[in-house]
Short mmCIF file of C-alpha atoms in Angstrom, two decimals:
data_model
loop_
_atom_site.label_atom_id
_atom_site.label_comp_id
_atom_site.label_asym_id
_atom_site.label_seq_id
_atom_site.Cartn_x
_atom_site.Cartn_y
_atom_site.Cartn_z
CA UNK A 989 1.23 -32.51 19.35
CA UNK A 990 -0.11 -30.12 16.28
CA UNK A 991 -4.06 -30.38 15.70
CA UNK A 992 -5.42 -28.48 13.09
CA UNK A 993 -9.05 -27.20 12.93
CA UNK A 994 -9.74 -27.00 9.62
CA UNK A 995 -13.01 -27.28 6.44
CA UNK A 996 -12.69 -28.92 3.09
CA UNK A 997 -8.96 -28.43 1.50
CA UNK A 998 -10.31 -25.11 -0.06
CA UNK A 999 -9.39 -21.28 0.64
CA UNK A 1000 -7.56 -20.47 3.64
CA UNK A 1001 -7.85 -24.16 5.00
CA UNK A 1002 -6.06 -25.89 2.69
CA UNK A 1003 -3.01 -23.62 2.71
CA UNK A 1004 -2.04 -25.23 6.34
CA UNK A 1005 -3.33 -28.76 5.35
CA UNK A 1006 -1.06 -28.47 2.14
CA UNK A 1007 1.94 -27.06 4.27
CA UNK A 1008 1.60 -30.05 6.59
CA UNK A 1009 1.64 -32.75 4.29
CA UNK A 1010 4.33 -31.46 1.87
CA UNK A 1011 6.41 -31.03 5.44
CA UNK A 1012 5.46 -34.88 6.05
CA UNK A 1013 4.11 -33.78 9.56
CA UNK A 1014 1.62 -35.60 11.64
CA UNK A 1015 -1.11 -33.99 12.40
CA UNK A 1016 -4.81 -34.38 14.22
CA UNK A 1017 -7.61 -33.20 12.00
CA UNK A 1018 -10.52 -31.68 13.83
CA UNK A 1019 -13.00 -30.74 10.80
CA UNK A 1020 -14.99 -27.73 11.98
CA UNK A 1021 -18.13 -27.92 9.00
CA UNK A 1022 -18.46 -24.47 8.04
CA UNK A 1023 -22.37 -25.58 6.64
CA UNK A 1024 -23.60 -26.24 10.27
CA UNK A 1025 -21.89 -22.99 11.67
CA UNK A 1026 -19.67 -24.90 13.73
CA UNK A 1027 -16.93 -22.12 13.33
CA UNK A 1028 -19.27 -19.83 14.97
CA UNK A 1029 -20.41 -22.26 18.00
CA UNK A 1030 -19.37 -21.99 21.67
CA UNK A 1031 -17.01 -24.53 21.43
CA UNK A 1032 -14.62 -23.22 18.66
CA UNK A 1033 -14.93 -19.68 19.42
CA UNK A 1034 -12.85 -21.36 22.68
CA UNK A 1035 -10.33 -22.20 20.26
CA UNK A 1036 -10.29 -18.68 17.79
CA UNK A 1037 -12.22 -16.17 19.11
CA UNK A 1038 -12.59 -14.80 15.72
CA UNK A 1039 -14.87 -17.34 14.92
CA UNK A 1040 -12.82 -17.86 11.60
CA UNK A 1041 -10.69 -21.24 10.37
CA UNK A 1042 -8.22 -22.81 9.75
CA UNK A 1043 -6.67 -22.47 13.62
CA UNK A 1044 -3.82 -24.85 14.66
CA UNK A 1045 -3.03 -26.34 18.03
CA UNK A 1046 0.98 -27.01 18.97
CA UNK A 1047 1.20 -28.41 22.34
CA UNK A 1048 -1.53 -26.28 23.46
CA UNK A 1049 -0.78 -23.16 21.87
CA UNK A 1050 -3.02 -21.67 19.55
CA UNK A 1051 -1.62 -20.57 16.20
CA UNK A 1052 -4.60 -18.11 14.04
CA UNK A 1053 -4.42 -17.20 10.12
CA UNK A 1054 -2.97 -19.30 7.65
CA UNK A 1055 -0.45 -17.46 6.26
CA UNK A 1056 1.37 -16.87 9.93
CA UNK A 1057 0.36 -20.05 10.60
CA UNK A 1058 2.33 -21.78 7.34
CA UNK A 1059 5.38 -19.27 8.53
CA UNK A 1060 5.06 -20.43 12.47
CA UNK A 1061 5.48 -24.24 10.56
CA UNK A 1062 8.83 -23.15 8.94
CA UNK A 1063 9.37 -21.99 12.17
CA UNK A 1064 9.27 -24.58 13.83
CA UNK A 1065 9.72 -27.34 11.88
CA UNK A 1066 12.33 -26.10 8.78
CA UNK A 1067 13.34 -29.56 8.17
CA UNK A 1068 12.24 -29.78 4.93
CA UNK A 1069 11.70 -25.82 4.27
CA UNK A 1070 9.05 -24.08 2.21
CA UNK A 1071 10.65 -20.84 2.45
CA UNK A 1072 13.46 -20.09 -0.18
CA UNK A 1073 16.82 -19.90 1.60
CA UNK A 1074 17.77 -16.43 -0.24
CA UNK A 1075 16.71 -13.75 1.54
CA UNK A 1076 15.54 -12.03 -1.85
CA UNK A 1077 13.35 -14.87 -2.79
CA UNK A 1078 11.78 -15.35 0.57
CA UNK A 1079 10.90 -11.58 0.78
CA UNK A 1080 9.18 -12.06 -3.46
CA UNK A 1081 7.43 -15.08 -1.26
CA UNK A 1082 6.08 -12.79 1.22
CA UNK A 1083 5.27 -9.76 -1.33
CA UNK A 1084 2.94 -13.07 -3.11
CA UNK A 1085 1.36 -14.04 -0.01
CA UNK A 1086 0.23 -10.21 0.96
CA UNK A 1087 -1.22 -9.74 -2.75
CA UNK A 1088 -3.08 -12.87 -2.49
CA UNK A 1089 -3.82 -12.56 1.26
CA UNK A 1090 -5.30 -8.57 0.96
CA UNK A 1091 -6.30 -8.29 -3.02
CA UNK A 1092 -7.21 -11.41 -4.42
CA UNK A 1093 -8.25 -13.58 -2.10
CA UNK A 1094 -11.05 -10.85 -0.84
CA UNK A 1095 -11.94 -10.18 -4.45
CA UNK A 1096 -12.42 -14.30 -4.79
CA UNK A 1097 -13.97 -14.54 -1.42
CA UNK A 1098 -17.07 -11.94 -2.17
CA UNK A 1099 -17.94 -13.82 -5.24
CA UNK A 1100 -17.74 -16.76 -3.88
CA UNK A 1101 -19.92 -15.80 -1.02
CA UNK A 1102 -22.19 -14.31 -3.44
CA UNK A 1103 -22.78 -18.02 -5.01
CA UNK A 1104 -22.79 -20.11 -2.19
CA UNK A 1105 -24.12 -18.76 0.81
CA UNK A 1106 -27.97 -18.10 -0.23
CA UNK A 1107 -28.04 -22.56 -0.81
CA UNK A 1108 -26.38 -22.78 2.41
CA UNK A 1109 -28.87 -20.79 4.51
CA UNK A 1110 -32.25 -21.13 2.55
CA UNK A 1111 -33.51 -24.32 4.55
CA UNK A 1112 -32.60 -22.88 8.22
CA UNK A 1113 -35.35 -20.72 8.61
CA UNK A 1114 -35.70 -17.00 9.40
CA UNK A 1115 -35.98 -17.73 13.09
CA UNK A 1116 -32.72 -20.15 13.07
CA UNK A 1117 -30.90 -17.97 10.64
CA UNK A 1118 -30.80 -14.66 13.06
CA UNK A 1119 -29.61 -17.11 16.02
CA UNK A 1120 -26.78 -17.97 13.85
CA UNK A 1121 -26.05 -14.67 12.89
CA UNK A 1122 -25.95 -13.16 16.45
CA UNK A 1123 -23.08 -15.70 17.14
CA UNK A 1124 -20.70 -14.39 14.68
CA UNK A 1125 -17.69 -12.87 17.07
CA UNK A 1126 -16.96 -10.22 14.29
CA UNK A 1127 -19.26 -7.31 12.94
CA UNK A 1128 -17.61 -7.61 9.73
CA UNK A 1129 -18.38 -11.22 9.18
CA UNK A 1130 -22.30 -10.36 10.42
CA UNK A 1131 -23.04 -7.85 8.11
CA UNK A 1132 -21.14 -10.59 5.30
CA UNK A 1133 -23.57 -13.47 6.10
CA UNK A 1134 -26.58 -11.13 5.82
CA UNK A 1135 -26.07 -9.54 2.75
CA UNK A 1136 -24.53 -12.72 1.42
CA UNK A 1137 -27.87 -14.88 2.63
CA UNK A 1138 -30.54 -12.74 0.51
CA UNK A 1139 -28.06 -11.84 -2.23
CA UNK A 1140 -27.55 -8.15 -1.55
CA UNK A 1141 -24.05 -7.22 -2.47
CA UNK A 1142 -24.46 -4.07 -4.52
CA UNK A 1143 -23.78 -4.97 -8.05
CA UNK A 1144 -20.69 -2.20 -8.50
CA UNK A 1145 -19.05 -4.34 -5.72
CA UNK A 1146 -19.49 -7.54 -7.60
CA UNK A 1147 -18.46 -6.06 -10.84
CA UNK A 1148 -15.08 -4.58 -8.82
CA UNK A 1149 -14.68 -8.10 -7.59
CA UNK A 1150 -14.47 -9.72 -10.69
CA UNK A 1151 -12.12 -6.88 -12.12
CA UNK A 1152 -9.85 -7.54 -9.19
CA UNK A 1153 -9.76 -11.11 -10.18
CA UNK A 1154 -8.81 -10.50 -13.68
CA UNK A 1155 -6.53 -8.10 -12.45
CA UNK A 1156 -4.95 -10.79 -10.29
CA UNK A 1157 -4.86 -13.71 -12.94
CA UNK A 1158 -3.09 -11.42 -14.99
CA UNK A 1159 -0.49 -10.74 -12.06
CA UNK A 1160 0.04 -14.53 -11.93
CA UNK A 1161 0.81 -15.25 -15.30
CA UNK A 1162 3.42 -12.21 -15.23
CA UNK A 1163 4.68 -13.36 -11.97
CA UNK A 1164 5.59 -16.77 -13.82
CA UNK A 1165 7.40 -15.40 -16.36
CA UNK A 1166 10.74 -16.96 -16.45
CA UNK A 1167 9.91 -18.61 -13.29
CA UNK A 1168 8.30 -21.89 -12.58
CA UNK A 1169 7.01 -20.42 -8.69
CA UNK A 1170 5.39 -17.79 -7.63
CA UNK A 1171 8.34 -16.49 -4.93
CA UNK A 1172 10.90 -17.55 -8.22
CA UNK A 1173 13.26 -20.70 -8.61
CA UNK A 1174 11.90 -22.69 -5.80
CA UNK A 1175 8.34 -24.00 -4.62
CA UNK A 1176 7.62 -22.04 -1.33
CA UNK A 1177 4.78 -20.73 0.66
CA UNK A 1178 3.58 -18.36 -2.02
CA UNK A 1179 2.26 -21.48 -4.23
CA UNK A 1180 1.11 -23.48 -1.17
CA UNK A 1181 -1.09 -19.91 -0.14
CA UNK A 1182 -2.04 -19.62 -3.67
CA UNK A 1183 -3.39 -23.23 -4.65
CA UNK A 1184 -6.16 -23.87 -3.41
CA UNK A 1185 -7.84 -20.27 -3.79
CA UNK A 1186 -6.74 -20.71 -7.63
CA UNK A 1187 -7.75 -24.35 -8.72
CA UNK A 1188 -10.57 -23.94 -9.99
CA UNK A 1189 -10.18 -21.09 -11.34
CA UNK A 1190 -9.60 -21.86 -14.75
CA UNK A 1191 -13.50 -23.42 -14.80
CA UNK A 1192 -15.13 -20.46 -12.99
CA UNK A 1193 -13.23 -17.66 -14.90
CA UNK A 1194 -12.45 -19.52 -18.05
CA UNK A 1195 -13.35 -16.04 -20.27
CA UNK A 1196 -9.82 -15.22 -18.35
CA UNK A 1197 -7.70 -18.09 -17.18
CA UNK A 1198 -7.89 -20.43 -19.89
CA UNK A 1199 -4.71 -21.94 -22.16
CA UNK A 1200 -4.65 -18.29 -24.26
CA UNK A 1201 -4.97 -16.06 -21.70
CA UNK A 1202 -3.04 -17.68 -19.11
CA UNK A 1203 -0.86 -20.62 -20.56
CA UNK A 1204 1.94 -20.74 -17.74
CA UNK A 1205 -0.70 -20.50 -14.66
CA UNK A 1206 -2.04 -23.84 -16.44
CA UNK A 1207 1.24 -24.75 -16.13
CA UNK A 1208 1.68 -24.10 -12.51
CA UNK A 1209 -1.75 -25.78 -11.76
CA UNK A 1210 -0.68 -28.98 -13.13
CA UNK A 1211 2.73 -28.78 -11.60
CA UNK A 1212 0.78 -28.27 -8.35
CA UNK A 1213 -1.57 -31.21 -8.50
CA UNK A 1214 1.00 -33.19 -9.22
CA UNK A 1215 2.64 -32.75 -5.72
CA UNK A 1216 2.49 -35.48 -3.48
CA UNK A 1217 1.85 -33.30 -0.97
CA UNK A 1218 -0.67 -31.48 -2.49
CA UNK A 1219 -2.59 -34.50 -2.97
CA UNK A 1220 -2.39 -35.57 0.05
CA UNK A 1221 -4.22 -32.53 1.46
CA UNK A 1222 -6.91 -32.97 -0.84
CA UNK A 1223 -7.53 -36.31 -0.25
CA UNK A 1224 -8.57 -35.07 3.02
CA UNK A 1225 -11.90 -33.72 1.43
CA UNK A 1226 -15.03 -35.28 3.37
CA UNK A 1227 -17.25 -33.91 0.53
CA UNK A 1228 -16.30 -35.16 -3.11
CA UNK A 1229 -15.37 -32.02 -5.06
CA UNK A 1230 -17.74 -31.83 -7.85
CA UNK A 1231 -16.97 -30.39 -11.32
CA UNK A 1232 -18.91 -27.11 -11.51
CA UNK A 1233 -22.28 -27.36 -13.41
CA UNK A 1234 -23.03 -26.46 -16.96
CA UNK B 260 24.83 -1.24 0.14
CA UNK B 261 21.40 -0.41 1.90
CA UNK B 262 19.44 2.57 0.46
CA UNK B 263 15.33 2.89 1.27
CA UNK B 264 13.15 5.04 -0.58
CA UNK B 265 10.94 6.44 2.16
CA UNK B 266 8.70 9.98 2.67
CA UNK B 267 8.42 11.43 6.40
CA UNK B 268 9.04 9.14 8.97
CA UNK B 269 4.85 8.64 9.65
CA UNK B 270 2.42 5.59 8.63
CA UNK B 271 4.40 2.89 5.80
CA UNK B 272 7.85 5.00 5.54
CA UNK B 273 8.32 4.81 9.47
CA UNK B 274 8.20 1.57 9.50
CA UNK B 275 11.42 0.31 8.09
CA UNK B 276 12.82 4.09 9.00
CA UNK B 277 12.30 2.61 13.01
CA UNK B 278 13.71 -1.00 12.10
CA UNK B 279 16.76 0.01 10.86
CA UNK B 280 17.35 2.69 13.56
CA UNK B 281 16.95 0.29 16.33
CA UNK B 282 18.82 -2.90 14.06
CA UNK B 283 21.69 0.16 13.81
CA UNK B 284 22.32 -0.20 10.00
CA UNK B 285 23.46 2.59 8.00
CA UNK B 286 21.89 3.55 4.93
CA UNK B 287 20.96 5.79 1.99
CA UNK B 288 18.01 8.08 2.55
CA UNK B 289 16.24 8.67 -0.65
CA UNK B 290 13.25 10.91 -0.04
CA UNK B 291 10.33 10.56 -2.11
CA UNK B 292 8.21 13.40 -1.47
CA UNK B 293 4.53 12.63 -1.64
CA UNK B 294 3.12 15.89 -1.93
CA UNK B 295 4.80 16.72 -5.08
CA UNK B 296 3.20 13.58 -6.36
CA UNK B 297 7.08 11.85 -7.06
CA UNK B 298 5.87 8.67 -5.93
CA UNK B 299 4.32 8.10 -9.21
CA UNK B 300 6.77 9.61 -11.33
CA UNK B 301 8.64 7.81 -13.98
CA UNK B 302 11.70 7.49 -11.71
CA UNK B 303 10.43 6.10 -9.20
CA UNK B 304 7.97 3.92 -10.63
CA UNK B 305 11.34 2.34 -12.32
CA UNK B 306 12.31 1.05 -8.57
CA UNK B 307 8.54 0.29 -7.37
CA UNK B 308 6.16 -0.66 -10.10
CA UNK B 309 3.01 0.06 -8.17
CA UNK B 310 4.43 3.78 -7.45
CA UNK B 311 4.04 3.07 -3.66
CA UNK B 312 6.96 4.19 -0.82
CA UNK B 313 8.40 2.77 1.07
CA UNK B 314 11.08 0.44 -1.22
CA UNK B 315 14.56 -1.00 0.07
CA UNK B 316 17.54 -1.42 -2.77
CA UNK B 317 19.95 -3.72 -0.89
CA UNK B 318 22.74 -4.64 -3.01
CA UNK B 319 20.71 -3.66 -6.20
CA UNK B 320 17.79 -6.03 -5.65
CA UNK B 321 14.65 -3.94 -4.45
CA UNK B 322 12.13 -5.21 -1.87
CA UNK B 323 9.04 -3.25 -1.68
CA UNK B 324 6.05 -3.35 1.23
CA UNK B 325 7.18 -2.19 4.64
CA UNK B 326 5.67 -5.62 6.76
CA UNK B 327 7.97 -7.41 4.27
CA UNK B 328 11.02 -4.99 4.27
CA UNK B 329 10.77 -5.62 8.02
CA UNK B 330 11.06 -9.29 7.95
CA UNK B 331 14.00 -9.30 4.98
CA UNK B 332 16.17 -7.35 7.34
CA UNK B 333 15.72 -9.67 10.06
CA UNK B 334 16.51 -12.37 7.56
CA UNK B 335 19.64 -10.26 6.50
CA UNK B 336 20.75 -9.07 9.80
CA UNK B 337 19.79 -10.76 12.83
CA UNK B 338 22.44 -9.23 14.55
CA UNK B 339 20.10 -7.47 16.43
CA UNK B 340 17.09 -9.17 16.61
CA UNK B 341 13.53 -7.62 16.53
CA UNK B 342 11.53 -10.79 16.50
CA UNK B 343 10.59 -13.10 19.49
CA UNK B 344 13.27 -16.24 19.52
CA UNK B 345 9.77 -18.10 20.76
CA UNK B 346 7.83 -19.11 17.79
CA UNK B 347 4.22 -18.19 19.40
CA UNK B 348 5.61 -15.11 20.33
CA UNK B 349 6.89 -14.52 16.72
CA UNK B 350 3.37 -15.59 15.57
CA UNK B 351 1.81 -13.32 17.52
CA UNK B 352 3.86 -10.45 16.48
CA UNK B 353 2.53 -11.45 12.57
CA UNK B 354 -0.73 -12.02 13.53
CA UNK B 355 -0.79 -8.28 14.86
CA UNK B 356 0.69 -6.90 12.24
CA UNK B 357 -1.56 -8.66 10.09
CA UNK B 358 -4.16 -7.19 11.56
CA UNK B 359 -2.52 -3.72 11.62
CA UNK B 360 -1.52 -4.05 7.57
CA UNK B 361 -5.51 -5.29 6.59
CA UNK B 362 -7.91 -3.70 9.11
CA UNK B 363 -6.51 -0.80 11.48
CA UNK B 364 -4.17 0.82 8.33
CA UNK B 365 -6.34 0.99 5.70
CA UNK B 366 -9.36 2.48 7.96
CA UNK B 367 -6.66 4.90 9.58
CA UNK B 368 -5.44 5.86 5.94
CA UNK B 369 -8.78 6.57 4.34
CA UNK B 370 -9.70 9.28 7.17
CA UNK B 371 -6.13 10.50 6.82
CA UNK B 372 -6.68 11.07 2.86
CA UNK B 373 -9.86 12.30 3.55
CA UNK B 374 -8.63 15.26 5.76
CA UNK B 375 -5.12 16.05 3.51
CA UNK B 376 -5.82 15.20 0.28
CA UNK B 377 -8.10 18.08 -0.65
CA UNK B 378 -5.40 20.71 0.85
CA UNK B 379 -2.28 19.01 -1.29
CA UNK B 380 -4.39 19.18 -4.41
CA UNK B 381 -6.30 22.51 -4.65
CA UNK B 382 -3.86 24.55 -5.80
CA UNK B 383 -2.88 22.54 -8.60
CA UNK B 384 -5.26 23.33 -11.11
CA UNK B 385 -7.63 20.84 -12.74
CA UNK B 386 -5.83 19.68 -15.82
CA UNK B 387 -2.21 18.94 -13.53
CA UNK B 388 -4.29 17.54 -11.50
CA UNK B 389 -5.45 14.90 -14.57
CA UNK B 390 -1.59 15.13 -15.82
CA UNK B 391 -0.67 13.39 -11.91
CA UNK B 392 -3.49 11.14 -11.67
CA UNK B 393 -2.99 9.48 -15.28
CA UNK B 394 0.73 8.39 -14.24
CA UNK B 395 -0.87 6.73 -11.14
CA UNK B 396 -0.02 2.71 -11.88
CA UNK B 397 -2.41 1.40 -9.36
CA UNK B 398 -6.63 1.91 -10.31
CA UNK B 399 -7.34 1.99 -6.76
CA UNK B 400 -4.76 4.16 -6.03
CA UNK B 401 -6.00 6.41 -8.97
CA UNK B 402 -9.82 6.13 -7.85
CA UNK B 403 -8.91 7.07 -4.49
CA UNK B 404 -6.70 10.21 -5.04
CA UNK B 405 -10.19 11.52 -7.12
CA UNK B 406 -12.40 10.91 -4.73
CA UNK B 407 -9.73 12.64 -1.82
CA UNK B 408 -8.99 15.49 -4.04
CA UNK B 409 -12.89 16.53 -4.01
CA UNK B 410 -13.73 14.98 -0.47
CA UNK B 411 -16.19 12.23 -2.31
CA UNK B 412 -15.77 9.43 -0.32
CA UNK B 413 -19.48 8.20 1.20
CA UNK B 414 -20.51 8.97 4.49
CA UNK B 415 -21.29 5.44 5.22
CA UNK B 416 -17.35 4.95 4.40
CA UNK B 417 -15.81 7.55 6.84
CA UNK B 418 -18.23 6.33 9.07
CA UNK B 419 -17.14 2.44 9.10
CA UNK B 420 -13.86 3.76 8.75
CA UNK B 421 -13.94 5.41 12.18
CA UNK B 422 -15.69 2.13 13.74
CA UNK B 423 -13.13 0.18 12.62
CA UNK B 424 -10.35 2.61 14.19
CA UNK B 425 -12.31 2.18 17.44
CA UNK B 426 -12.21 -1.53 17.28
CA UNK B 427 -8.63 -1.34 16.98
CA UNK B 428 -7.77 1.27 19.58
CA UNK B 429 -10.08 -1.52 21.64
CA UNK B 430 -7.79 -4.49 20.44
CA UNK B 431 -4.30 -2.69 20.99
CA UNK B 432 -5.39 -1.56 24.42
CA UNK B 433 -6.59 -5.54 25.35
CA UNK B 434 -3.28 -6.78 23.48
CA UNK B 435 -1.24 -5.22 26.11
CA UNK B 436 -2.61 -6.78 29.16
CA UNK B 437 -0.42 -8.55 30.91
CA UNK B 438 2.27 -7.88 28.32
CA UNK B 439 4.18 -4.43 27.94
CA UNK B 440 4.66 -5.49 23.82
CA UNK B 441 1.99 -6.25 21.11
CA UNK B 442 3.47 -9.12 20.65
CA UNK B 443 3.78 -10.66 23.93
CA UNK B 444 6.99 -10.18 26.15
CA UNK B 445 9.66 -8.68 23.67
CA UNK B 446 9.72 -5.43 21.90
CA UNK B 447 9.25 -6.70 18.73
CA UNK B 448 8.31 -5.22 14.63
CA UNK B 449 4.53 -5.46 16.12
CA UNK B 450 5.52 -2.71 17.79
CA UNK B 451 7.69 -1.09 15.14
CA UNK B 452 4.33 -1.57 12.42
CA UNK B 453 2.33 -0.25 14.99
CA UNK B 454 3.84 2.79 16.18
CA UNK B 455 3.59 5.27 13.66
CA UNK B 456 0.27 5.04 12.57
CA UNK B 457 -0.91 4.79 16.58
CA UNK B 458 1.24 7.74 17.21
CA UNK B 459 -0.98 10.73 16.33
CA UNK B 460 -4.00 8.60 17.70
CA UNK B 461 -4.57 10.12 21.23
CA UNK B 462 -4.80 13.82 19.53
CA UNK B 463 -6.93 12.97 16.47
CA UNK B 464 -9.07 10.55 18.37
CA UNK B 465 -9.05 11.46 21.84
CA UNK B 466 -12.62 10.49 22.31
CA UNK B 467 -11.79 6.97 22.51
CA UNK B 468 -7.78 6.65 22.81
CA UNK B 469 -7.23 8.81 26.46
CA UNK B 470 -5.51 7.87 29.68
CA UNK B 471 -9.29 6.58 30.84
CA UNK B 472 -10.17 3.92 28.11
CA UNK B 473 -6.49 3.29 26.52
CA UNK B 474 -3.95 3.91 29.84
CA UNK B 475 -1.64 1.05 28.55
CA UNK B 476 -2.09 2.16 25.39
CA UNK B 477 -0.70 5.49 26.29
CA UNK B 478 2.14 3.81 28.14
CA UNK B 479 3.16 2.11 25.39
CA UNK B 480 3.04 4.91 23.23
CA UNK B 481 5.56 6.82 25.46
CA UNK B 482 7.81 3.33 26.05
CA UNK B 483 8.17 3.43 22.38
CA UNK B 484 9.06 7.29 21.95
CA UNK B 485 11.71 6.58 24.92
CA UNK B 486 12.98 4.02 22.50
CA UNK B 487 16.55 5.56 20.96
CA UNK B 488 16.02 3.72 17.45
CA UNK B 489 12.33 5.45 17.42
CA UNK B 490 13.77 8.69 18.20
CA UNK B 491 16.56 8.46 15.39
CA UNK B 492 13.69 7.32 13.27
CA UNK B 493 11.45 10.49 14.03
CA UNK B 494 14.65 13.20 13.72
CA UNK B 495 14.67 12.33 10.15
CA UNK B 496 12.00 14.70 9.78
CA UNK B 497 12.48 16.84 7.07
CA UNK B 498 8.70 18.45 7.53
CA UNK B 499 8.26 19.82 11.29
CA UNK B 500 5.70 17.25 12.91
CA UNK B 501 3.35 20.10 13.61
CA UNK B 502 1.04 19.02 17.12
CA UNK B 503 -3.01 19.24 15.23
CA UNK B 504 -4.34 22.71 15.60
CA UNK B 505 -7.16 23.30 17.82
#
């Protein structure tokens, strides 16, 4: 039996949920709500100790971060394969998945962070808020959540941040260049990994991913949404995924 | 035709250096040698773009990052196989050297570039200095050679930097309970990413990696330099490993 322990079809969740559905495989959703701090409560740290989702189940094994996890799928279940069957290709898909897994998706993560957490946490409570906080497994993570909570990132950080993401756009539009995926001629695990940290994108960071800057990641963005599969993971959403505002 | 492009068989070089040693493939040593700065020199950058060793050339196609070089070869050549045939096990071995590639690495590199840099740089004179550090592709890469080169790098940095190695040493020793392997019951590439940036460990950081908080740790270490594909590995040398003074 696979079980997935997942959020919303954003960030590192949806690369799993958008694995599973474009493999056609069944699967039992157990939504962990990231707002209540249920990733961080005795009964998921049980599950991944790191406090930290997506984490999938198979037959009782636990499987932790998304990208191995996507790879332990192919693994296991290379029936319909998201790995490109030359070697070459599948290495370019791995090469993708590192970039986006140590350089972009950090860089995306801290702004995010930056914009969401403070409306997440400003109705607990001081009191409420520190007995959150002391049940986060990793140090790390603490530090994150307080500096994220009162809006403290130092603003050089920010500003590298937002460089890095620029930086990474721009990597993504050359990366598509003569190809129509990210690993090269075939749809793989580097586009599923990449998706959902890059969708909306285009109405965050439109002063660089817009149809001038960055024509052919438009491209891929459409070509992605227009997956089956793809849609099928985000019809998963619990929340309705508003537009941003203004 | 196999030919890497690799420095001295320590941290990222090593690691497909050890994998191909213990796979038993012959290939074409190119040495790339960092301290004259020929990394990021304009024939090199030719076969990596981001002026970064190691890089593999296999048949004229070039992979580049060593976690990724590791996994094309097993793709390749699976002849002899270093990872798990059990999925989880295979998992595990990514997870680790997930963790290895994004936490323990880059901690153990910037103390590494804060002791060496300075002594590789100082008696090159300011404006070769410039001439080396304007051919450097990356702006990280760039950024951190300048602040190496005058030992600028914050306190607070060095600091975390040397928390986080202790958190690791903590993790590798717990890893191998129960299991002689990081990735469970087979010598796997866990082990081979692992190895040679752990191998220096118990001299540089004896206060917490020693035979009383890191005995399997320690084991390990000296299973692994028993290991005939490690030793090949190592007598590339071309520098004499020197043991740290004092």
């Amino acid at each position: 039996m696979l079980e997935l322990f997942h959020y919303e079809p954003t960030a590192n969740s949806a690369k799993p949920m958008i694995c599973l559905k474009e493999k056609g495989l069944d699967f039992v959703s157990h939504y962990i709500d990231l707002h209540a701090f249920e990733q961080h409560g005795p009964e998921y740290v049980k599950i991944n100790p790191n406090g930290q989702v997506p984490a999938l189940r198979h037959d009782g094994r636990i499987i932790t971060e998304s990208t191995v996890i996507n790879e332990y799928l192919e693994d296991v279940f290379p029936q319909i394969p998201l790995r490109p069957a030359d070697p070459y290709e599948r290495a370019q898909m791995r090469i993708w998945s590192k970039f986006v897994d140590e350089y972009y998706c950090p860089a995306l993560s801290l702004i995010g962070w930056h914009h969401l957490i403070e409306g997440i946490v400003k109705d607990l409570g001081a009191e409420k808020f520190e007995a959150y906080l002391a049940r986060i497994p990793l140090h790390e993570q603490r530090e994150k959540w307080r500096l994220a909570a009162t809006k403290s990132f130092p603003k050089e950080q920010l500003d590298e941040a937002v460089r890095k993401l620029r930086f990474s756009m721009k990597r993504h539009e050359e990366r598509l260049q003569g190809s129509p995926w990210l690993a090269g001629s075939t749809f793989s695990l580097a586009d599923v990994n990449t998706y959902s940290m890059t969708a909306a994108m285009p109405f965050f960071f439109s002063e660089f991913v817009n149809e001038k800057d960055t024509p052919r990641t438009l491209e891929w963005l459409q070509a992605m949404q227009a997956r089956p599969g793809v849609q099928a993971a985000m019809a998963m959403a619990k929340k309705p995924m508003r537009p941003p505002a203004g």
